[in-house]
Amino acid sequence: AQTVTQSQPEMSVQEAETVTLSCTYDTSESNYYLFWYKQPPSRQMILVIRQEAYKQQNATENRFSVNFQKAAKSFSLKISDSQLGDTAMYFCAFMKQSNTGKLIFGQGTTLQVKP
Amino acid sequence: GAVVSQHPSWVICKSGTSVKIECRSLDFQATTMFWYRQFPKQSLMLMATSNEGSKATYEQGVEKDKFLINHASLTLSTLTVTSAHPEDSSFYICSVDRVPYEQYFGPGTRLTVT
């Protein structure tokens, strides 16, 4: 069975600074996808970034980037130039390639961006 | 714009009654939809996969008779919580696989059972 672990329940960062959220996972699968989702106070889940396991290059989306270490089964999210609107709960998630749609989520990290 | 809608956004029901939650795919036909449950300040747990034209597939530990899922059309899946009890109070979220390996989530439904 796959598991996803986020070891930081809460984090805070000053506006404009950089913060890194950690995520580790366990799987015996070779083909899978990893995601970071953001859940703001509205509770609408928003996709932040996606990484295909077969790609060595780390995914980036504007101020968001990941550090994907496949051998270590680590998938951290870096948020640069943090903005107040980044305040939210962030979930790391895993999906087997053979099981599209079924996401396994980590426990979540609550991020507070301070002015 | 929104890709997935849910109705209602918040519902309060009395213990012992049933409540239905709708999930609609707004701009494409979805043969498969997914239902998640989220307790306050906790993670999302997959409950079941809703399949158009066939029975839903439930995750281990989810009571099929309590959480009835019907995928009535290619744009609508419903989750009915039967004989609801206070412990069923939670946030229910549906999702759609609009793009392969990329889930779009509905805005969620808060269920409170009194």
PDB file of C-alpha atoms in Angstrom:
ATOM      1  CA  ALA A   1       0.000   0.000   0.000  1.00  0.00           C
ATOM      2  CA  GLN A   2       1.073   3.525  -0.670  1.00  0.00           C
ATOM      3  CA  THR A   3       1.512   6.087   2.071  1.00  0.00           C
ATOM      4  CA  VAL A   4       2.211   9.813   2.025  1.00  0.00           C
ATOM      5  CA  THR A   5       3.717  11.608   4.997  1.00  0.00           C
ATOM      6  CA  GLN A   6       3.892  15.308   5.696  1.00  0.00           C
ATOM      7  CA  SER A   7       5.835  15.816   8.892  1.00  0.00           C
ATOM      8  CA  GLN A   8       5.205  19.553   9.310  1.00  0.00           C
ATOM      9  CA  PRO A   9       1.672  20.179  10.627  1.00  0.00           C
ATOM     10  CA  GLU A  10       2.138  23.946  10.651  1.00  0.00           C
ATOM     11  CA  MET A  11       4.578  26.425   9.162  1.00  0.00           C
ATOM     12  CA  SER A  12       4.822  30.155   8.873  1.00  0.00           C
ATOM     13  CA  VAL A  13       6.774  32.469   6.622  1.00  0.00           C
ATOM     14  CA  GLN A  14       7.158  36.189   6.181  1.00  0.00           C
ATOM     15  CA  GLU A  15       5.705  37.747   3.090  1.00  0.00           C
ATOM     16  CA  ALA A  16       8.195  37.787   0.177  1.00  0.00           C
ATOM     17  CA  GLU A  17      10.364  35.074   1.716  1.00  0.00           C
ATOM     18  CA  THR A  18      10.830  31.476   0.631  1.00  0.00           C
ATOM     19  CA  VAL A  19       9.442  28.418   2.364  1.00  0.00           C
ATOM     20  CA  THR A  20       9.797  24.679   1.735  1.00  0.00           C
ATOM     21  CA  LEU A  21       7.166  22.112   2.629  1.00  0.00           C
ATOM     22  CA  SER A  22       8.274  18.501   3.039  1.00  0.00           C
ATOM     23  CA  CYS A  23       6.664  15.327   1.813  1.00  0.00           C
ATOM     24  CA  THR A  24       7.818  11.734   1.732  1.00  0.00           C
ATOM     25  CA  TYR A  25       6.012   8.765   0.283  1.00  0.00           C
ATOM     26  CA  ASP A  26       6.289   5.041   0.177  1.00  0.00           C
ATOM     27  CA  THR A  27       5.433   2.886  -2.800  1.00  0.00           C
ATOM     28  CA  SER A  28       6.622  -0.113  -4.725  1.00  0.00           C
ATOM     29  CA  GLU A  29       5.145   1.264  -7.936  1.00  0.00           C
ATOM     30  CA  SER A  30       7.389   2.391 -10.778  1.00  0.00           C
ATOM     31  CA  ASN A  31       4.921   4.605 -12.576  1.00  0.00           C
ATOM     32  CA  TYR A  32       3.096   7.234 -10.601  1.00  0.00           C
ATOM     33  CA  TYR A  33       2.336  10.911 -10.223  1.00  0.00           C
ATOM     34  CA  LEU A  34       2.870  13.271  -7.326  1.00  0.00           C
ATOM     35  CA  PHE A  35       0.915  16.412  -6.625  1.00  0.00           C
ATOM     36  CA  TRP A  36       0.728  19.368  -4.343  1.00  0.00           C
ATOM     37  CA  TYR A  37      -2.746  20.718  -3.703  1.00  0.00           C
ATOM     38  CA  LYS A  38      -3.663  23.914  -1.925  1.00  0.00           C
ATOM     39  CA  GLN A  39      -6.801  24.222   0.197  1.00  0.00           C
ATOM     40  CA  PRO A  40      -7.487  27.834   1.212  1.00  0.00           C
ATOM     41  CA  PRO A  41     -10.096  28.749   3.845  1.00  0.00           C
ATOM     42  CA  SER A  42     -12.790  28.407   1.185  1.00  0.00           C
ATOM     43  CA  ARG A  43     -11.878  24.687   1.187  1.00  0.00           C
ATOM     44  CA  GLN A  44     -11.759  24.510  -2.610  1.00  0.00           C
ATOM     45  CA  MET A  45      -8.948  22.166  -3.582  1.00  0.00           C
ATOM     46  CA  ILE A  46      -6.591  23.778  -6.069  1.00  0.00           C
ATOM     47  CA  LEU A  47      -3.844  21.996  -7.956  1.00  0.00           C
ATOM     48  CA  VAL A  48      -0.517  23.705  -7.382  1.00  0.00           C
ATOM     49  CA  ILE A  49       1.903  21.466  -9.220  1.00  0.00           C
ATOM     50  CA  ARG A  50       2.245  17.972 -10.670  1.00  0.00           C
ATOM     51  CA  GLN A  51       5.279  15.756 -11.152  1.00  0.00           C
ATOM     52  CA  GLU A  52       5.473  12.654 -13.297  1.00  0.00           C
ATOM     53  CA  ALA A  53       7.722  10.057 -11.680  1.00  0.00           C
ATOM     54  CA  TYR A  54       9.357   9.158 -14.972  1.00  0.00           C
ATOM     55  CA  LYS A  55      10.578  12.719 -15.439  1.00  0.00           C
ATOM     56  CA  GLN A  56      13.873  13.592 -13.819  1.00  0.00           C
ATOM     57  CA  GLN A  57      13.365  17.309 -14.251  1.00  0.00           C
ATOM     58  CA  ASN A  58      11.683  19.013 -11.337  1.00  0.00           C
ATOM     59  CA  ALA A  59       8.339  20.619 -12.128  1.00  0.00           C
ATOM     60  CA  THR A  60       7.928  24.368 -11.765  1.00  0.00           C
ATOM     61  CA  GLU A  61       4.907  26.650 -11.926  1.00  0.00           C
ATOM     62  CA  ASN A  62       5.751  30.302 -11.527  1.00  0.00           C
ATOM     63  CA  ARG A  63       6.701  30.778  -7.850  1.00  0.00           C
ATOM     64  CA  PHE A  64       6.172  27.112  -7.042  1.00  0.00           C
ATOM     65  CA  SER A  65       8.752  24.419  -7.638  1.00  0.00           C
ATOM     66  CA  VAL A  66       9.405  20.934  -6.383  1.00  0.00           C
ATOM     67  CA  ASN A  67      12.470  18.976  -5.388  1.00  0.00           C
ATOM     68  CA  PHE A  68      11.713  15.445  -6.501  1.00  0.00           C
ATOM     69  CA  GLN A  69      14.124  12.844  -5.174  1.00  0.00           C
ATOM     70  CA  LYS A  70      12.837   9.549  -6.521  1.00  0.00           C
ATOM     71  CA  ALA A  71      15.347   7.284  -4.831  1.00  0.00           C
ATOM     72  CA  ALA A  72      14.734   8.928  -1.490  1.00  0.00           C
ATOM     73  CA  LYS A  73      10.973   9.063  -2.156  1.00  0.00           C
ATOM     74  CA  SER A  74      10.909  12.702  -1.279  1.00  0.00           C
ATOM     75  CA  PHE A  75       8.811  15.421  -2.898  1.00  0.00           C
ATOM     76  CA  SER A  76       9.148  18.865  -1.331  1.00  0.00           C
ATOM     77  CA  LEU A  77       7.429  22.065  -2.432  1.00  0.00           C
ATOM     78  CA  LYS A  78       9.255  25.385  -2.516  1.00  0.00           C
ATOM     79  CA  ILE A  79       7.245  28.578  -2.543  1.00  0.00           C
ATOM     80  CA  SER A  80       9.256  31.623  -3.519  1.00  0.00           C
ATOM     81  CA  ASP A  81       8.289  35.234  -2.862  1.00  0.00           C
ATOM     82  CA  SER A  82       5.490  34.134  -0.544  1.00  0.00           C
ATOM     83  CA  GLN A  83       2.267  36.112  -0.782  1.00  0.00           C
ATOM     84  CA  LEU A  84      -0.559  36.541   1.690  1.00  0.00           C
ATOM     85  CA  GLY A  85      -2.794  34.617  -0.680  1.00  0.00           C
ATOM     86  CA  ASP A  86      -0.572  31.575  -0.261  1.00  0.00           C
ATOM     87  CA  THR A  87      -1.974  31.123   3.248  1.00  0.00           C
ATOM     88  CA  ALA A  88      -3.695  27.737   3.085  1.00  0.00           C
ATOM     89  CA  MET A  89      -3.438  24.090   3.907  1.00  0.00           C
ATOM     90  CA  TYR A  90      -1.156  22.233   1.507  1.00  0.00           C
ATOM     91  CA  PHE A  91      -1.543  18.570   0.726  1.00  0.00           C
ATOM     92  CA  CYS A  92       0.957  16.293  -0.924  1.00  0.00           C
ATOM     93  CA  ALA A  93      -0.721  13.517  -2.899  1.00  0.00           C
ATOM     94  CA  PHE A  94       0.183  10.332  -4.749  1.00  0.00           C
ATOM     95  CA  MET A  95      -1.537   8.645  -7.674  1.00  0.00           C
ATOM     96  CA  LYS A  96      -0.623   5.351  -9.300  1.00  0.00           C
ATOM     97  CA  GLN A  97      -0.475   5.596 -13.067  1.00  0.00           C
ATOM     98  CA  SER A  98      -2.693   2.527 -13.274  1.00  0.00           C
ATOM     99  CA  ASN A  99      -5.243   4.074 -10.927  1.00  0.00           C
ATOM    100  CA  THR A 100      -5.966   7.438 -12.433  1.00  0.00           C
ATOM    101  CA  GLY A 101      -8.217   9.555 -10.265  1.00  0.00           C
ATOM    102  CA  LYS A 102      -7.471   7.848  -6.979  1.00  0.00           C
ATOM    103  CA  LEU A 103      -5.415  10.174  -4.865  1.00  0.00           C
ATOM    104  CA  ILE A 104      -3.708   9.292  -1.609  1.00  0.00           C
ATOM    105  CA  PHE A 105      -3.163  12.393   0.476  1.00  0.00           C
ATOM    106  CA  GLY A 106      -0.694  13.294   3.162  1.00  0.00           C
ATOM    107  CA  GLN A 107      -1.845  14.768   6.450  1.00  0.00           C
ATOM    108  CA  GLY A 108      -1.439  18.326   5.252  1.00  0.00           C
ATOM    109  CA  THR A 109       0.650  21.329   6.273  1.00  0.00           C
ATOM    110  CA  THR A 110      -1.004  24.554   7.328  1.00  0.00           C
ATOM    111  CA  LEU A 111       0.987  27.470   5.966  1.00  0.00           C
ATOM    112  CA  GLN A 112       0.581  30.963   7.365  1.00  0.00           C
ATOM    113  CA  VAL A 113       2.095  33.847   5.426  1.00  0.00           C
ATOM    114  CA  LYS A 114       2.674  36.811   7.701  1.00  0.00           C
ATOM    115  CA  PRO A 115       2.725  40.417   6.509  1.00  0.00           C
TER     116      PRO A 115
ATOM    117  CA  GLY B   1     -14.666  28.983 -14.439  1.00  0.00           C
ATOM    118  CA  ALA B   2     -15.790  26.102 -12.278  1.00  0.00           C
ATOM    119  CA  VAL B   3     -15.404  22.668 -13.737  1.00  0.00           C
ATOM    120  CA  VAL B   4     -17.192  20.727 -11.017  1.00  0.00           C
ATOM    121  CA  SER B   5     -20.130  21.847  -8.889  1.00  0.00           C
ATOM    122  CA  GLN B   6     -21.687  20.398  -5.764  1.00  0.00           C
ATOM    123  CA  HIS B   7     -25.074  20.933  -4.247  1.00  0.00           C
ATOM    124  CA  PRO B   8     -25.846  21.781  -1.551  1.00  0.00           C
ATOM    125  CA  SER B   9     -22.813  23.574  -0.180  1.00  0.00           C
ATOM    126  CA  TRP B  10     -24.033  23.096   3.387  1.00  0.00           C
ATOM    127  CA  VAL B  11     -26.768  20.894   4.759  1.00  0.00           C
ATOM    128  CA  ILE B  12     -28.046  20.267   8.261  1.00  0.00           C
ATOM    129  CA  CYS B  13     -30.145  17.200   8.894  1.00  0.00           C
ATOM    130  CA  LYS B  14     -31.557  15.389  11.870  1.00  0.00           C
ATOM    131  CA  SER B  15     -30.179  12.115  13.101  1.00  0.00           C
ATOM    132  CA  GLY B  16     -31.844   9.168  11.380  1.00  0.00           C
ATOM    133  CA  THR B  17     -32.725  10.979   8.184  1.00  0.00           C
ATOM    134  CA  SER B  18     -31.068  10.660   4.785  1.00  0.00           C
ATOM    135  CA  VAL B  19     -29.428  13.392   2.783  1.00  0.00           C
ATOM    136  CA  LYS B  20     -28.396  13.524  -0.857  1.00  0.00           C
ATOM    137  CA  ILE B  21     -25.377  15.403  -2.202  1.00  0.00           C
ATOM    138  CA  GLU B  22     -24.995  16.087  -5.914  1.00  0.00           C
ATOM    139  CA  CYS B  23     -21.798  16.390  -7.901  1.00  0.00           C
ATOM    140  CA  ARG B  24     -21.949  17.732 -11.432  1.00  0.00           C
ATOM    141  CA  SER B  25     -19.329  17.878 -14.129  1.00  0.00           C
ATOM    142  CA  LEU B  26     -20.069  21.171 -15.848  1.00  0.00           C
ATOM    143  CA  ASP B  27     -18.265  21.156 -19.140  1.00  0.00           C
ATOM    144  CA  PHE B  28     -17.503  17.564 -20.065  1.00  0.00           C
ATOM    145  CA  GLN B  29     -18.816  14.066 -19.716  1.00  0.00           C
ATOM    146  CA  ALA B  30     -17.312  12.067 -16.898  1.00  0.00           C
ATOM    147  CA  THR B  31     -17.626   8.317 -16.824  1.00  0.00           C
ATOM    148  CA  THR B  32     -15.883   8.265 -13.476  1.00  0.00           C
ATOM    149  CA  MET B  33     -16.162  10.540 -10.467  1.00  0.00           C
ATOM    150  CA  PHE B  34     -14.649  10.231  -7.022  1.00  0.00           C
ATOM    151  CA  TRP B  35     -15.972  10.955  -3.549  1.00  0.00           C
ATOM    152  CA  TYR B  36     -13.738  12.041  -0.684  1.00  0.00           C
ATOM    153  CA  ARG B  37     -14.413  12.766   2.948  1.00  0.00           C
ATOM    154  CA  GLN B  38     -12.560  15.316   5.045  1.00  0.00           C
ATOM    155  CA  PHE B  39     -12.818  15.811   8.790  1.00  0.00           C
ATOM    156  CA  PRO B  40     -11.963  19.259  10.197  1.00  0.00           C
ATOM    157  CA  LYS B  41      -8.300  20.109   9.816  1.00  0.00           C
ATOM    158  CA  GLN B  42      -7.575  16.641   8.516  1.00  0.00           C
ATOM    159  CA  SER B  43      -6.707  15.057   5.228  1.00  0.00           C
ATOM    160  CA  LEU B  44      -8.970  13.854   2.451  1.00  0.00           C
ATOM    161  CA  MET B  45      -9.836  10.180   2.377  1.00  0.00           C
ATOM    162  CA  LEU B  46     -11.134   8.523  -0.767  1.00  0.00           C
ATOM    163  CA  MET B  47     -14.498   6.916  -0.085  1.00  0.00           C
ATOM    164  CA  ALA B  48     -15.532   5.523  -3.421  1.00  0.00           C
ATOM    165  CA  THR B  49     -15.292   5.646  -7.179  1.00  0.00           C
ATOM    166  CA  SER B  50     -18.531   6.434  -8.949  1.00  0.00           C
ATOM    167  CA  ASN B  51     -18.920   4.678 -12.298  1.00  0.00           C
ATOM    168  CA  GLU B  52     -21.483   5.746 -14.861  1.00  0.00           C
ATOM    169  CA  GLY B  53     -23.778   2.868 -15.705  1.00  0.00           C
ATOM    170  CA  SER B  54     -22.421   0.485 -13.116  1.00  0.00           C
ATOM    171  CA  LYS B  55     -21.988   0.044  -9.397  1.00  0.00           C
ATOM    172  CA  ALA B  56     -19.695   2.239  -7.405  1.00  0.00           C
ATOM    173  CA  THR B  57     -16.430   0.859  -6.100  1.00  0.00           C
ATOM    174  CA  TYR B  58     -15.976   1.473  -2.392  1.00  0.00           C
ATOM    175  CA  GLU B  59     -12.716   1.770  -0.509  1.00  0.00           C
ATOM    176  CA  GLN B  60     -12.011  -0.616   2.315  1.00  0.00           C
ATOM    177  CA  GLY B  61     -13.853   0.325   5.463  1.00  0.00           C
ATOM    178  CA  VAL B  62     -16.539   2.414   3.777  1.00  0.00           C
ATOM    179  CA  GLU B  63     -20.065   1.165   4.409  1.00  0.00           C
ATOM    180  CA  LYS B  64     -21.805   0.645   1.090  1.00  0.00           C
ATOM    181  CA  ASP B  65     -25.268   0.668   2.608  1.00  0.00           C
ATOM    182  CA  LYS B  66     -24.683   3.909   4.454  1.00  0.00           C
ATOM    183  CA  PHE B  67     -23.104   5.829   1.598  1.00  0.00           C
ATOM    184  CA  LEU B  68     -25.134   5.134  -1.514  1.00  0.00           C
ATOM    185  CA  ILE B  69     -23.623   6.361  -4.756  1.00  0.00           C
ATOM    186  CA  ASN B  70     -25.499   6.672  -8.016  1.00  0.00           C
ATOM    187  CA  HIS B  71     -23.886   7.837 -11.239  1.00  0.00           C
ATOM    188  CA  ALA B  72     -27.090   8.695 -13.048  1.00  0.00           C
ATOM    189  CA  SER B  73     -25.596  10.332 -16.119  1.00  0.00           C
ATOM    190  CA  LEU B  74     -22.277  11.354 -17.584  1.00  0.00           C
ATOM    191  CA  THR B  75     -22.471  14.655 -15.740  1.00  0.00           C
ATOM    192  CA  LEU B  76     -24.072  13.742 -12.422  1.00  0.00           C
ATOM    193  CA  SER B  77     -23.096  11.591  -9.471  1.00  0.00           C
ATOM    194  CA  THR B  78     -24.976  11.581  -6.183  1.00  0.00           C
ATOM    195  CA  LEU B  79     -23.940  10.525  -2.715  1.00  0.00           C
ATOM    196  CA  THR B  80     -26.739   9.684  -0.303  1.00  0.00           C
ATOM    197  CA  VAL B  81     -25.911   9.395   3.361  1.00  0.00           C
ATOM    198  CA  THR B  82     -28.585   7.105   4.762  1.00  0.00           C
ATOM    199  CA  SER B  83     -29.790   7.108   8.365  1.00  0.00           C
ATOM    200  CA  ALA B  84     -27.300   9.828   9.162  1.00  0.00           C
ATOM    201  CA  HIS B  85     -25.751  10.101  12.604  1.00  0.00           C
ATOM    202  CA  PRO B  86     -23.635  12.849  14.176  1.00  0.00           C
ATOM    203  CA  GLU B  87     -20.452  10.925  13.384  1.00  0.00           C
ATOM    204  CA  ASP B  88     -21.297  11.264   9.683  1.00  0.00           C
ATOM    205  CA  SER B  89     -20.869  15.004  10.015  1.00  0.00           C
ATOM    206  CA  SER B  90     -18.018  15.914   7.719  1.00  0.00           C
ATOM    207  CA  PHE B  91     -16.971  17.721   4.570  1.00  0.00           C
ATOM    208  CA  TYR B  92     -17.670  15.722   1.416  1.00  0.00           C
ATOM    209  CA  ILE B  93     -15.816  16.531  -1.774  1.00  0.00           C
ATOM    210  CA  CYS B  94     -16.177  15.066  -5.236  1.00  0.00           C
ATOM    211  CA  SER B  95     -13.627  15.117  -8.023  1.00  0.00           C
ATOM    212  CA  VAL B  96     -13.421  14.416 -11.714  1.00  0.00           C
ATOM    213  CA  ASP B  97     -10.556  13.198 -13.845  1.00  0.00           C
ATOM    214  CA  ARG B  98     -11.034  15.818 -16.530  1.00  0.00           C
ATOM    215  CA  VAL B  99      -7.488  15.565 -17.773  1.00  0.00           C
ATOM    216  CA  PRO B 100      -5.665  12.253 -17.270  1.00  0.00           C
ATOM    217  CA  TYR B 101      -3.760  12.314 -14.015  1.00  0.00           C
ATOM    218  CA  GLU B 102      -5.158  15.681 -13.040  1.00  0.00           C
ATOM    219  CA  GLN B 103      -8.134  15.876 -10.720  1.00  0.00           C
ATOM    220  CA  TYR B 104     -10.594  18.732 -10.586  1.00  0.00           C
ATOM    221  CA  PHE B 105     -12.419  19.065  -7.307  1.00  0.00           C
ATOM    222  CA  GLY B 106     -15.857  20.325  -6.465  1.00  0.00           C
ATOM    223  CA  PRO B 107     -16.240  23.042  -3.831  1.00  0.00           C
ATOM    224  CA  GLY B 108     -17.370  20.526  -1.234  1.00  0.00           C
ATOM    225  CA  THR B 109     -20.471  19.978   0.883  1.00  0.00           C
ATOM    226  CA  ARG B 110     -20.516  20.454   4.615  1.00  0.00           C
ATOM    227  CA  LEU B 111     -22.836  17.986   6.312  1.00  0.00           C
ATOM    228  CA  THR B 112     -23.937  18.573   9.879  1.00  0.00           C
ATOM    229  CA  VAL B 113     -26.067  15.927  11.556  1.00  0.00           C
ATOM    230  CA  THR B 114     -27.844  17.033  14.712  1.00  0.00           C
TER     231      THR B 114
END
